Amino acid sequence: AQSVAQPEDQVNVAEGNPLTVKCTYSVSGNPYLFWYVQYPNRGLQFLLKYITGDNLVKGSYGFEAEFNKSQTSFHLKKPSALVSDSALYFCAVRDWAAGNKLTFGGGTRVLVKP
Amino acid sequence: DTGVSQNPRHKITKRGQNVTFRCDPISEHNRLYWYRQTLGQGPEFLTYFQNEAQLEKSRLLSDRFSAERPKGSFSTLEIQRTEQGDSAMYLCASSLALSGSYEQYFGPGTRLTVT
């Protein structure tokens, strides 16, 4: 069975500082990995994905994520956080051998303080 | 591109009543998914369609839940004899079955409150 862990319920960071949101996963086959962001009363917005190729993937709004196969991690990063990045972030995995469903982590709330 | 739309956005119902939600996917997307999200949790997969065929269902989808996608376009999710535990946000997502394009695009959700 596939699973995702986001070990931090909340991350606090000052505006302009680097932001990291952690994610580890478990799958039986090759992972497809995704990050989504959710603003209040809104659906999930796709940020970026790792399917294959370069371990560092770049996405929307200046976010990037690094795939680390040995550590089974896919941490989300942004070099300089903005107050508007305050939201709920979800990591998700799809096991290519287990169908098309996404399995999500529990989410990490990011609070960027001015 | 108008994105994924869901109706209604909010539904309040009494325990034991039936409710139906609608999802309109992005027009060219042939895959459609339903997820359920409870407060403080990540979305949980319920079911998935490719065109009009329902290809996968979660064990979370009890006999009281039924989903359809009759013409491979919009989809409906019906919950019969609602229970308080059904209170959640119901999310719909769609995707295009194309090599390299695996991301799912989500609608704003329907928030169900069962009183």
Tab-separated table of C-alpha atoms in Angstrom, chain A residues 19-99:
chain	number	residue	atom	x	y	z
A	19	LEU	CA	10.743	27.777	3.224
A	20	THR	CA	10.913	23.976	3.393
A	21	VAL	CA	7.961	21.609	3.759
A	22	LYS	CA	8.892	17.988	4.348
A	23	CYS	CA	7.379	14.888	2.749
A	24	THR	CA	8.322	11.216	2.813
A	25	TYR	CA	6.562	8.449	0.939
A	26	SER	CA	6.229	4.695	0.674
A	27	VAL	CA	5.282	2.824	-2.488
A	28	SER	CA	5.884	-0.644	-3.839
A	29	GLY	CA	6.740	0.504	-7.350
A	30	ASN	CA	8.060	3.689	-8.903
A	31	PRO	CA	6.552	6.829	-7.376
A	32	TYR	CA	4.890	9.712	-9.111
A	33	LEU	CA	5.034	12.608	-6.631
A	34	PHE	CA	3.024	15.804	-6.437
A	35	TRP	CA	2.634	18.935	-4.357
A	36	TYR	CA	-0.656	20.808	-4.032
A	37	VAL	CA	-1.581	23.975	-2.152
A	38	GLN	CA	-4.990	24.736	-0.634
A	39	TYR	CA	-6.203	28.193	0.285
A	40	PRO	CA	-9.239	28.657	2.591
A	41	ASN	CA	-12.523	27.607	0.978
A	42	ARG	CA	-10.740	26.722	-2.248
A	43	GLY	CA	-9.871	23.464	-3.955
A	44	LEU	CA	-6.365	22.099	-4.261
A	45	GLN	CA	-4.067	23.823	-6.737
A	46	PHE	CA	-1.345	21.834	-8.471
A	47	LEU	CA	2.177	23.159	-7.800
A	48	LEU	CA	4.611	20.638	-9.269
A	49	LYS	CA	5.308	16.982	-9.976
A	50	TYR	CA	8.115	14.459	-10.219
A	51	ILE	CA	7.643	11.640	-12.702
A	52	THR	CA	11.138	10.849	-13.917
A	53	GLY	CA	14.345	12.626	-14.861
A	54	ASP	CA	16.027	15.418	-12.897
A	55	ASN	CA	15.658	15.073	-9.171
A	56	LEU	CA	15.077	18.822	-8.781
A	57	VAL	CA	11.759	19.912	-10.251
A	58	LYS	CA	10.513	23.469	-10.555
A	59	GLY	CA	6.882	24.480	-10.340
A	60	SER	CA	4.511	27.368	-9.983
A	61	TYR	CA	5.030	30.515	-7.885
A	62	GLY	CA	8.770	29.930	-7.429
A	63	PHE	CA	8.405	26.583	-5.673
A	64	GLU	CA	10.701	23.648	-6.296
A	65	ALA	CA	11.040	20.158	-4.870
A	66	GLU	CA	13.844	17.635	-4.635
A	67	PHE	CA	13.240	13.930	-5.160
A	68	ASN	CA	15.545	11.736	-3.070
A	69	LYS	CA	15.057	8.050	-3.821
A	70	SER	CA	17.379	6.729	-1.099
A	71	GLN	CA	15.612	8.754	1.584
A	72	THR	CA	12.157	8.323	-0.048
A	73	SER	CA	11.611	12.049	0.329
A	74	PHE	CA	10.173	14.839	-1.795
A	75	HIS	CA	10.608	18.073	0.149
A	76	LEU	CA	9.043	21.295	-1.119
A	77	LYS	CA	11.207	24.419	-1.081
A	78	LYS	CA	11.048	28.099	-1.837
A	79	PRO	CA	14.153	30.298	-1.541
A	80	SER	CA	12.289	33.395	-0.328
A	81	ALA	CA	8.842	33.038	1.224
A	82	LEU	CA	6.038	35.557	0.761
A	83	VAL	CA	3.167	36.312	3.130
A	84	SER	CA	0.845	35.164	0.341
A	85	ASP	CA	2.425	31.676	0.522
A	86	SER	CA	0.573	31.138	3.800
A	87	ALA	CA	-1.694	28.161	3.075
A	88	LEU	CA	-2.123	24.411	3.543
A	89	TYR	CA	0.292	22.262	1.544
A	90	PHE	CA	-0.277	18.640	0.601
A	91	CYS	CA	2.171	16.083	-0.726
A	92	ALA	CA	0.700	13.218	-2.760
A	93	VAL	CA	1.983	10.026	-4.345
A	94	ARG	CA	0.756	7.791	-7.105
A	95	ASP	CA	2.187	4.313	-7.375
A	96	TRP	CA	2.271	3.601	-11.097
A	97	ALA	CA	1.601	-0.072	-10.382
A	98	ALA	CA	-1.429	0.627	-8.197
A	99	GLY	CA	-3.782	2.561	-10.429
